[in-house]
């Protein structure tokens, strides 16, 4: 066996490290991999990762080229890889890109390339929730969304400045960008560029073939189900997999069943015909033969549908795990229609976890200060209520004077102001982790982001890369952590008031005073 595949790149041979935090498998719903009979994989940004900024810069260039043919003034536009991130939502009604929390409340927004001020954002969205069932909202499901959303914001600036054709709105602008990118894909321009120089675009991971080989040798059926056509998928998989497979084994030997041109998400709920790839011509194009009946193992097909895959393998629903990078077309569609088990590959998660781990000490300080602030605010409110009752003569009365209570209220207010001055810079720093414009991918302030909610709802597990399966073995039993509710960690109010009073030099809340 090739030495590379025998050892992997993490830890000693035969001792995969399942506790390297960024390389983990994270579980939303308990998944016993021993009960999974088949594992299906998407290809692009799942089995094969790309240099994102370079790929999206080239996609951006093809969008610009299409818009130039329409006579639009785009020559001055330059790709900005940091303008947007995966998991945002395009608001095609207002020309904005927004980040929402799990409930759909907008927490951050850009109009064009400029952030909305708080008052502008509140005015725009105080009565509006992000609803992905509404065509107004376009969710950035994958890393492939970065180029189109970035140029959309740049063109909103031009539209507002009157530099684009009359009678075009924000929705039409988005559609025009989408059509320009789709045309480049249909013509195969971008993929031809990648095939001509895969070293430049593809980020190979030697551990991916070993992870799949482990699953195959453990008795699981390993499937390829990708929307990419044969003419692209075959050479990319040869490049990414074959050098790391043992002996004369090739990527085709790794998959028990391979389907290209799958047309996801329609693949999961429609019934398209299947064609077998029987040969490859001198130009690398697939030679096809129409196919009827069940699919045969160790063959490659174009098209087909998920129900046919189930029937051919003699498997159904939860016996199949599907792994992909597209929140909707891969995990949500396969789970909602067929109840397949699902895994989402979210490559930016790796950097996010590392950034949050590095910031853990600062987060602990921020958490401690916020806890102190909550205690002081409760004490402040209790003092105000005590003074109010004493002055108005109702409810429980105390012997503390109005002057003493007012002095205490002023002292607590001053302490809160000082505390806010310490909290503010840390809170701003936290909001800019990973992305200065948008903050962490999976968080929107202190709440889960809309992306995190989509993942939680549709993906049984999620991870940053397929090779992370290598760390856990094909026999792992993944258990979801116990969920929490707001009251699980709530401290008793009286204890908080006592602590706050003690912090202010008062021995016992409700006692003392002149």
Coordinates of C-alpha atoms in Angstrom, one line a residue:
X1 CA 0.0 0.0 0.0
X2 CA 1.2 3.5 -0.8
X3 CA 2.9 5.0 2.2
X4 CA 0.8 8.2 2.1
X5 CA -2.5 6.4 2.4
X6 CA -1.2 4.1 5.1
X7 CA -0.3 6.8 7.6
X8 CA -2.5 9.8 6.8
X9 CA -1.4 13.2 7.8
X10 CA -2.7 13.5 11.4
X11 CA -1.2 11.6 14.3
X12 CA 0.7 8.3 14.3
X13 CA -0.1 5.4 11.9
X14 CA -3.2 3.6 12.9
X15 CA -4.0 6.2 15.7
X16 CA -6.4 8.7 14.2
X17 CA -7.0 11.7 16.4
X18 CA -10.8 12.0 16.9
X19 CA -10.3 14.8 19.4
X20 CA -8.7 17.5 17.2
X21 CA -11.5 20.0 17.6
X22 CA -11.5 21.7 14.2
X23 CA -11.3 18.3 12.5
X24 CA -14.3 16.9 14.4
X25 CA -17.6 15.4 13.3
X26 CA -20.3 17.4 15.0
X27 CA -23.6 15.7 15.7
X28 CA -27.1 17.2 15.7
X29 CA -29.0 13.9 15.7
X30 CA -27.5 10.6 17.0
X31 CA -26.0 8.6 14.2
X32 CA -24.7 5.0 14.5
X33 CA -22.4 4.6 11.5
X34 CA -22.4 0.8 12.1
X35 CA -26.1 0.8 10.9
X36 CA -25.3 2.8 7.7
X37 CA -25.2 0.4 4.7
X38 CA -24.3 2.9 2.0
X39 CA -22.5 6.3 2.0
X40 CA -23.1 8.6 -0.9
X41 CA -21.0 11.6 -1.7
X42 CA -21.3 14.8 -3.7
X43 CA -18.1 15.9 -5.5
X44 CA -17.4 19.6 -5.7
X45 CA -16.6 21.2 -2.3
X46 CA -17.3 17.8 -0.7
X47 CA -14.9 15.1 -2.0
X48 CA -12.9 17.7 -3.9
X49 CA -12.0 21.1 -2.4
X50 CA -11.0 24.1 -4.3
X51 CA -8.9 27.2 -3.6
X52 CA -12.0 29.3 -2.9
X53 CA -10.7 32.8 -3.6
X54 CA -9.1 31.7 -6.9
X55 CA -12.2 29.7 -8.1
X56 CA -14.6 32.5 -7.2
X57 CA -12.3 35.2 -8.7
X58 CA -12.5 33.3 -12.0
X59 CA -16.3 32.9 -11.7
X60 CA -16.5 36.6 -11.0
X61 CA -14.5 37.3 -14.1
X62 CA -16.9 35.3 -16.2
X63 CA -19.9 37.2 -14.7
X64 CA -18.2 40.4 -15.6
X65 CA -17.5 39.2 -19.1
X66 CA -21.2 38.4 -19.6
X67 CA -22.3 41.8 -18.3
X68 CA -19.8 43.5 -20.5
X69 CA -21.5 41.9 -23.5
X70 CA -24.7 43.5 -22.4
X71 CA -23.0 46.9 -22.4
X72 CA -22.8 47.3 -18.7
X73 CA -20.0 49.5 -17.3
X74 CA -18.2 46.9 -15.1
X75 CA -14.6 47.2 -16.2
X76 CA -13.7 49.0 -13.0
X77 CA -15.1 46.3 -10.7
X78 CA -12.6 44.2 -8.8
X79 CA -13.3 40.9 -7.0
X80 CA -13.3 41.3 -3.2
X81 CA -13.1 37.8 -1.6
X82 CA -14.0 39.2 1.9
X83 CA -17.1 41.2 0.9
X84 CA -19.5 38.3 1.6
X85 CA -19.4 34.8 3.2
X86 CA -21.3 31.6 2.9
X87 CA -24.6 31.5 4.8
X88 CA -25.8 35.1 4.1
X89 CA -29.1 35.9 2.5
X90 CA -29.6 38.2 -0.5
X91 CA -32.6 40.5 -0.2
X92 CA -33.5 41.1 -3.9
X93 CA -36.3 43.5 -2.9
X94 CA -34.0 46.0 -1.2
X95 CA -30.7 45.3 -2.8
X96 CA -29.2 44.2 0.4
X97 CA -27.2 41.2 1.7
X98 CA -28.2 40.3 5.3
X99 CA -27.2 38.1 8.1
X100 CA -30.1 36.7 10.1
X101 CA -30.4 34.8 13.3
X102 CA -32.2 31.4 13.6
X103 CA -35.6 33.2 13.9
X104 CA -35.1 35.2 10.8
X105 CA -34.4 38.5 12.5
X106 CA -31.9 40.5 10.6
X107 CA -28.8 41.2 12.7
X108 CA -26.5 42.8 10.1
X109 CA -27.0 44.2 6.7
X110 CA -25.2 45.7 3.7
X111 CA -26.8 47.8 1.0
X112 CA -24.4 47.7 -1.8
X113 CA -20.9 47.7 -0.4
X114 CA -21.8 49.8 2.7
X115 CA -23.1 48.5 6.0
X116 CA -26.5 49.8 7.0
X117 CA -26.5 52.0 10.2
X118 CA -28.4 50.6 13.1
X119 CA -31.3 53.0 12.6
X120 CA -31.5 52.2 8.9
X121 CA -31.4 48.5 9.5
X122 CA -34.1 48.7 12.2
X123 CA -36.3 50.8 9.9
X124 CA -35.9 48.3 7.0
X125 CA -36.4 45.1 8.9
X126 CA -38.3 45.8 12.2
X127 CA -41.4 44.1 10.7
X128 CA -39.7 41.7 8.3
X129 CA -38.4 38.3 9.0
X130 CA -36.2 36.4 6.5
X131 CA -38.3 33.6 5.1
X132 CA -36.5 31.3 2.6
X133 CA -39.8 30.1 1.2
X134 CA -40.2 33.6 -0.3
X135 CA -38.4 34.2 -3.6
X136 CA -37.4 37.6 -2.3
X137 CA -34.7 35.9 -0.3
X138 CA -31.8 34.0 -1.9
X139 CA -29.8 31.9 0.5
X140 CA -26.1 31.6 -0.1
X141 CA -26.0 27.8 0.3
X142 CA -22.5 27.1 -0.7
X143 CA -19.0 28.6 -1.4
X144 CA -20.1 28.9 -5.0
X145 CA -22.3 31.8 -4.0
X146 CA -19.5 34.2 -3.1
X147 CA -18.8 35.6 -6.5
X148 CA -22.4 36.3 -7.5
X149 CA -23.3 37.9 -4.1
X150 CA -20.2 40.0 -4.1
X151 CA -20.7 41.4 -7.6
X152 CA -24.4 41.9 -6.8
X153 CA -23.5 44.3 -3.9
X154 CA -21.0 46.2 -6.1
X155 CA -23.6 46.5 -8.9
X156 CA -26.2 47.8 -6.4
X157 CA -23.9 50.7 -5.9
X158 CA -23.9 51.3 -9.6
X159 CA -27.6 50.9 -9.9
X160 CA -28.2 53.5 -7.2
X161 CA -25.8 55.8 -8.9
X162 CA -27.8 55.6 -12.1
X163 CA -25.0 53.8 -14.0
X164 CA -27.0 50.8 -15.1
X165 CA -29.8 50.5 -17.6
X166 CA -33.1 52.2 -16.8
X167 CA -36.1 50.3 -15.5
X168 CA -34.0 47.6 -13.9
X169 CA -34.6 46.8 -10.2
X170 CA -32.8 44.9 -7.6
X171 CA -34.5 41.6 -8.4
X172 CA -33.8 42.0 -12.2
X173 CA -30.2 42.8 -11.3
X174 CA -29.8 39.6 -9.4
X175 CA -31.4 37.6 -12.2
X176 CA -29.1 39.1 -14.8
X177 CA -26.0 38.2 -12.7
X178 CA -27.4 34.7 -12.2
X179 CA -28.0 34.3 -15.9
X180 CA -24.5 35.5 -16.7
X181 CA -22.9 32.9 -14.4
X182 CA -25.2 30.1 -15.6
X183 CA -24.2 30.9 -19.2
X184 CA -20.5 30.5 -18.3
X185 CA -21.2 27.2 -16.6
X186 CA -23.2 25.9 -19.6
X187 CA -20.4 26.8 -22.0
X188 CA -18.0 25.0 -19.7
X189 CA -15.6 27.9 -19.6
X190 CA -14.7 27.8 -15.9
X191 CA -14.4 24.1 -15.7
X192 CA -12.3 24.0 -18.8
X193 CA -9.9 26.4 -17.1
X194 CA -9.7 24.2 -14.0
X195 CA -9.1 21.0 -16.0
X196 CA -6.3 22.8 -17.9
X197 CA -4.5 23.6 -14.6
X198 CA -5.8 21.5 -11.7
X199 CA -2.7 22.2 -9.6
X200 CA -3.8 25.9 -9.5
X201 CA -7.4 25.3 -8.5
X202 CA -7.7 22.0 -6.6
X203 CA -6.7 21.6 -3.0
X204 CA -5.9 17.9 -2.8
X205 CA -6.5 16.0 0.5
X206 CA -4.6 12.6 0.6
X207 CA -6.8 11.5 3.5
X208 CA -10.1 11.6 1.6
X209 CA -9.4 8.4 -0.4
X210 CA -8.4 6.5 2.7
X211 CA -11.5 7.6 4.6
X212 CA -13.7 6.2 1.7
X213 CA -11.6 3.1 1.4
X214 CA -12.0 2.4 5.2
X215 CA -15.8 2.6 4.7
X216 CA -15.7 0.4 1.6
X217 CA -13.6 -2.3 3.3
X218 CA -15.9 -2.1 6.3
X219 CA -18.7 -3.4 4.1
X220 CA -20.5 -0.2 3.2
X221 CA -21.5 0.7 -0.3
X222 CA -19.6 3.9 -1.4
X223 CA -21.6 6.0 -3.8
X224 CA -20.8 9.0 -6.0
X225 CA -23.8 11.2 -6.7
X226 CA -22.7 14.5 -8.3
X227 CA -24.2 17.1 -10.6
X228 CA -20.9 17.4 -12.4
X229 CA -20.8 15.8 -15.8
X230 CA -18.5 12.9 -16.7
X231 CA -16.2 15.2 -18.8
X232 CA -15.4 17.2 -15.7
X233 CA -15.8 14.7 -12.8
X234 CA -13.7 11.9 -14.3
X235 CA -10.4 13.9 -14.8
X236 CA -10.9 15.8 -11.5
X237 CA -11.3 12.6 -9.5
X238 CA -8.3 11.0 -11.3
X239 CA -6.3 14.0 -10.3
X240 CA -7.6 14.2 -6.7
X241 CA -7.8 10.5 -5.8
X242 CA -5.7 8.2 -8.0
X243 CA -2.2 9.2 -6.7
X244 CA -3.3 8.3 -3.1
X245 CA -4.9 4.9 -3.8
X246 CA -3.0 1.6 -3.3
X247 CA -1.5 -0.3 -6.3
X248 CA -3.4 0.0 -9.5
X249 CA -6.6 1.1 -7.8
X250 CA -8.4 4.1 -9.4
X251 CA -11.3 6.3 -8.3
X252 CA -13.7 4.1 -10.2
X253 CA -12.7 1.1 -8.1
X254 CA -13.5 3.1 -5.0
X255 CA -17.1 3.7 -5.8
X256 CA -19.6 0.8 -5.8
X257 CA -21.9 3.0 -7.9
X258 CA -21.2 6.3 -9.5
X259 CA -23.8 8.8 -10.9
X260 CA -22.7 11.9 -12.7
X261 CA -25.1 14.6 -14.1
X262 CA -27.5 13.8 -11.2
X263 CA -29.5 17.0 -11.4
X264 CA -29.9 17.5 -7.7
X265 CA -32.2 18.4 -6.0
X266 CA -34.6 17.0 -8.7
X267 CA -32.6 13.7 -8.4
X268 CA -34.3 13.1 -5.0
X269 CA -38.0 13.5 -6.0
X270 CA -38.2 13.0 -9.7
X271 CA -37.7 10.0 -11.9
X272 CA -35.3 10.8 -14.8
X273 CA -33.9 8.0 -17.1
X274 CA -30.4 6.6 -16.5
X275 CA -27.7 6.2 -19.1
X276 CA -24.7 4.1 -18.6
X277 CA -21.2 5.4 -19.4
X278 CA -19.7 2.6 -21.5
X279 CA -16.6 4.3 -22.7
X280 CA -14.7 7.5 -23.1
X281 CA -13.8 8.9 -26.5
X282 CA -10.5 10.5 -27.5
X283 CA -11.6 13.9 -26.3
X284 CA -12.7 12.6 -22.9
X285 CA -16.4 12.7 -23.6
X286 CA -18.7 10.0 -22.3
X287 CA -20.0 7.4 -24.6
X288 CA -23.5 6.6 -23.4
X289 CA -25.9 3.7 -23.7
X290 CA -29.6 3.9 -22.5
X291 CA -30.3 1.8 -19.5
X292 CA -33.4 0.1 -18.3
X293 CA -34.0 -1.7 -15.0
X294 CA -31.9 -1.7 -11.8
X295 CA -28.5 -0.1 -11.7
X296 CA -25.5 -2.4 -11.6
X297 CA -22.7 -2.0 -9.2
X298 CA -19.2 -1.0 -10.4
X299 CA -20.8 1.0 -13.2
X300 CA -21.0 4.8 -13.9
X301 CA -24.3 6.3 -14.9
X302 CA -25.6 9.7 -16.1
X303 CA -28.9 10.8 -14.5
X304 CA -31.3 8.3 -12.9
X305 CA -32.9 9.1 -9.5
X306 CA -32.7 8.3 -5.8
X307 CA -35.5 5.8 -5.7
X308 CA -33.7 3.8 -8.4
X309 CA -30.6 3.9 -6.3
X310 CA -32.5 2.5 -3.3
X311 CA -34.1 -0.2 -5.3
X312 CA -30.8 -1.2 -6.9
X313 CA -29.0 -1.5 -3.6
X314 CA -31.9 -3.0 -1.7
X315 CA -31.7 -0.2 0.8
X316 CA -34.1 2.5 2.0
X317 CA -34.2 5.7 4.0
X318 CA -32.0 5.7 7.1
X319 CA -29.8 3.0 5.8
X320 CA -28.1 5.5 3.5
X321 CA -26.0 8.5 4.6
X322 CA -25.5 11.3 2.0
X323 CA -22.7 13.8 2.3
X324 CA -22.7 17.1 0.5
X325 CA -21.9 20.8 0.8
X326 CA -25.2 22.3 -0.4
X327 CA -27.6 23.0 2.5
X328 CA -30.7 22.6 0.3
X329 CA -29.8 20.5 -2.8
X330 CA -27.8 17.9 -0.8
X331 CA -28.9 17.6 2.8
X332 CA -32.4 19.1 3.0
X333 CA -33.7 17.5 -0.2
X334 CA -32.4 14.0 0.6
X335 CA -33.7 14.2 4.2
X336 CA -37.1 15.7 3.6
X337 CA -38.0 13.5 0.6
X338 CA -36.3 10.1 1.4
X339 CA -35.3 10.4 5.0
X340 CA -31.7 9.6 4.2
X341 CA -29.3 10.4 7.0
X342 CA -27.3 13.5 6.1
X343 CA -23.9 15.1 6.6
X344 CA -23.0 18.6 5.6
X345 CA -19.4 19.6 4.7
X346 CA -18.8 23.2 5.7
X347 CA -15.2 24.0 5.0
X348 CA -15.1 27.5 6.6
X349 CA -16.1 25.8 9.9
X350 CA -12.4 24.8 10.4
X351 CA -11.1 28.4 10.5
X352 CA -14.1 29.5 12.6
X353 CA -13.4 26.9 15.3
X354 CA -9.7 27.7 15.4
X355 CA -10.6 31.4 15.7
X356 CA -13.1 30.8 18.5
X357 CA -10.7 28.5 20.3
X358 CA -8.0 31.2 20.2
X359 CA -10.4 33.7 21.6
X360 CA -11.6 31.5 24.4
X361 CA -9.8 33.4 27.1
X362 CA -11.3 36.7 26.0
X363 CA -14.7 35.1 25.8
X364 CA -14.5 33.9 29.4
X365 CA -13.7 37.5 30.5
X366 CA -16.6 38.8 28.4
X367 CA -18.9 36.2 29.9
X368 CA -17.9 37.1 33.4
X369 CA -18.4 40.8 32.9
X370 CA -21.8 40.2 31.3
X371 CA -22.8 38.1 34.3
X372 CA -21.7 40.9 36.6
X373 CA -23.6 43.4 34.5
X374 CA -26.8 41.3 34.7
X375 CA -26.5 41.1 38.5
X376 CA -25.9 44.9 38.8
X377 CA -28.8 45.6 36.5
X378 CA -31.1 43.5 38.6
X379 CA -29.8 45.2 41.8
X380 CA -30.3 48.6 40.1
X381 CA -33.9 47.7 39.2
X382 CA -34.6 46.4 42.7
X383 CA -33.3 49.6 44.3
X384 CA -35.5 51.7 42.0
X385 CA -38.6 49.6 42.9
X386 CA -37.7 49.8 46.7
X387 CA -37.5 53.6 46.4
X388 CA -40.7 53.8 44.4
X389 CA -42.7 51.7 47.0
X390 CA -41.3 53.6 49.9
X391 CA -42.2 57.0 48.3
X392 CA -45.6 55.9 47.1
X393 CA -46.5 54.0 50.3
X394 CA -47.6 50.7 48.9
X395 CA -46.3 47.1 49.1
X396 CA -43.5 46.0 51.4
X397 CA -41.7 48.9 53.0
X398 CA -38.1 49.2 54.1
X399 CA -36.4 51.6 56.6
X400 CA -33.7 52.7 54.1
X401 CA -34.0 56.4 53.3
X402 CA -34.7 57.8 49.9
X403 CA -31.4 59.7 50.0
X404 CA -29.4 56.4 50.7
X405 CA -31.3 54.6 47.9
X406 CA -30.7 57.4 45.4
X407 CA -27.0 57.4 46.3
X408 CA -26.9 53.6 45.8
X409 CA -28.7 53.9 42.4
X410 CA -26.2 56.5 41.3
X411 CA -23.3 54.3 42.4
X412 CA -24.6 51.3 40.6
X413 CA -25.3 53.3 37.4
X414 CA -21.7 54.6 37.5
X415 CA -20.4 51.1 37.9
X416 CA -22.5 49.9 34.9
X417 CA -21.1 52.7 32.8
X418 CA -17.6 51.7 33.6
X419 CA -18.4 48.1 33.0
X420 CA -19.9 48.9 29.6
X421 CA -16.7 50.7 28.7
X422 CA -14.8 47.4 29.3
X423 CA -17.4 45.2 27.6
X424 CA -17.8 47.3 24.5
X425 CA -14.3 46.6 22.9
X426 CA -14.5 42.9 23.6
X427 CA -18.1 42.7 22.2
X428 CA -16.9 44.4 19.0
X429 CA -13.9 42.1 18.7
X430 CA -16.2 39.1 19.1
X431 CA -18.5 40.4 16.4
X432 CA -15.6 40.6 14.0
X433 CA -14.1 37.2 14.5
X434 CA -13.5 35.2 11.3
X435 CA -15.0 38.0 9.1
X436 CA -14.6 41.7 10.0
X437 CA -17.8 42.5 8.1
X438 CA -20.0 39.5 9.1
X439 CA -18.5 37.9 12.1
X440 CA -18.7 34.1 12.8
X441 CA -20.5 31.9 10.3
X442 CA -22.6 30.0 12.9
X443 CA -23.4 32.9 15.2
X444 CA -25.5 36.1 15.0
X445 CA -24.7 38.0 18.1
X446 CA -25.4 35.6 21.0
X447 CA -27.8 33.6 19.0
X448 CA -27.4 30.9 16.3
X449 CA -27.2 32.2 12.8
X450 CA -29.8 31.4 10.1
X451 CA -27.2 29.1 8.5
X452 CA -26.7 27.3 11.8
X453 CA -30.5 26.8 12.0
X454 CA -30.6 25.4 8.5
X455 CA -27.8 23.0 9.4
X456 CA -29.4 22.0 12.6
X457 CA -32.7 21.3 10.9
X458 CA -31.4 19.2 7.9
X459 CA -27.9 17.8 8.7
X460 CA -27.6 14.9 11.1
X461 CA -23.9 15.7 11.4
X462 CA -21.6 18.3 10.0
X463 CA -17.9 18.7 9.5
X464 CA -15.3 20.8 7.8
X465 CA -14.0 18.1 5.4
X466 CA -14.7 14.5 4.3
X467 CA -11.3 13.3 5.6
X468 CA -12.5 13.9 9.1
X469 CA -14.4 10.6 8.9
X470 CA -10.9 9.0 9.0
X471 CA -10.5 10.2 12.6
X472 CA -13.6 8.4 13.8
X473 CA -13.5 5.1 11.9
X474 CA -16.5 3.5 10.0
X475 CA -17.8 2.1 13.2
X476 CA -18.3 5.2 15.3
X477 CA -21.5 5.9 17.3
X478 CA -22.0 9.6 17.2
X479 CA -24.2 11.0 19.9
X480 CA -25.8 14.4 19.9
X481 CA -25.1 16.5 23.1
X482 CA -28.0 17.2 25.4
X483 CA -29.8 20.2 24.3
X484 CA -30.2 23.2 26.6
X485 CA -33.1 25.6 27.4
X486 CA -32.7 29.1 28.8
X487 CA -33.8 28.1 32.2
X488 CA -31.2 25.3 32.5
X489 CA -28.5 27.7 33.6
X490 CA -30.5 30.5 35.1
X491 CA -29.2 31.5 38.6
X492 CA -31.7 32.3 41.4
X493 CA -32.6 36.0 41.4
X494 CA -32.2 36.5 45.1
X495 CA -28.6 35.1 45.0
X496 CA -27.8 37.5 42.2
X497 CA -29.2 40.4 44.1
X498 CA -27.2 39.4 47.2
X499 CA -24.0 39.2 45.1
X500 CA -24.6 42.6 43.5
X501 CA -25.3 44.2 46.8
X502 CA -22.1 42.7 48.2
X503 CA -20.1 44.0 45.2
X504 CA -21.4 47.5 46.0
X505 CA -20.4 47.2 49.7
X506 CA -23.8 46.5 51.1
X507 CA -24.0 43.6 53.5
X508 CA -27.3 41.8 52.6
X509 CA -29.8 43.0 50.1
X510 CA -32.8 44.7 51.8
X511 CA -30.8 45.5 54.9
X512 CA -28.8 48.4 56.1
X513 CA -28.9 52.0 55.0
X514 CA -29.4 55.3 56.8

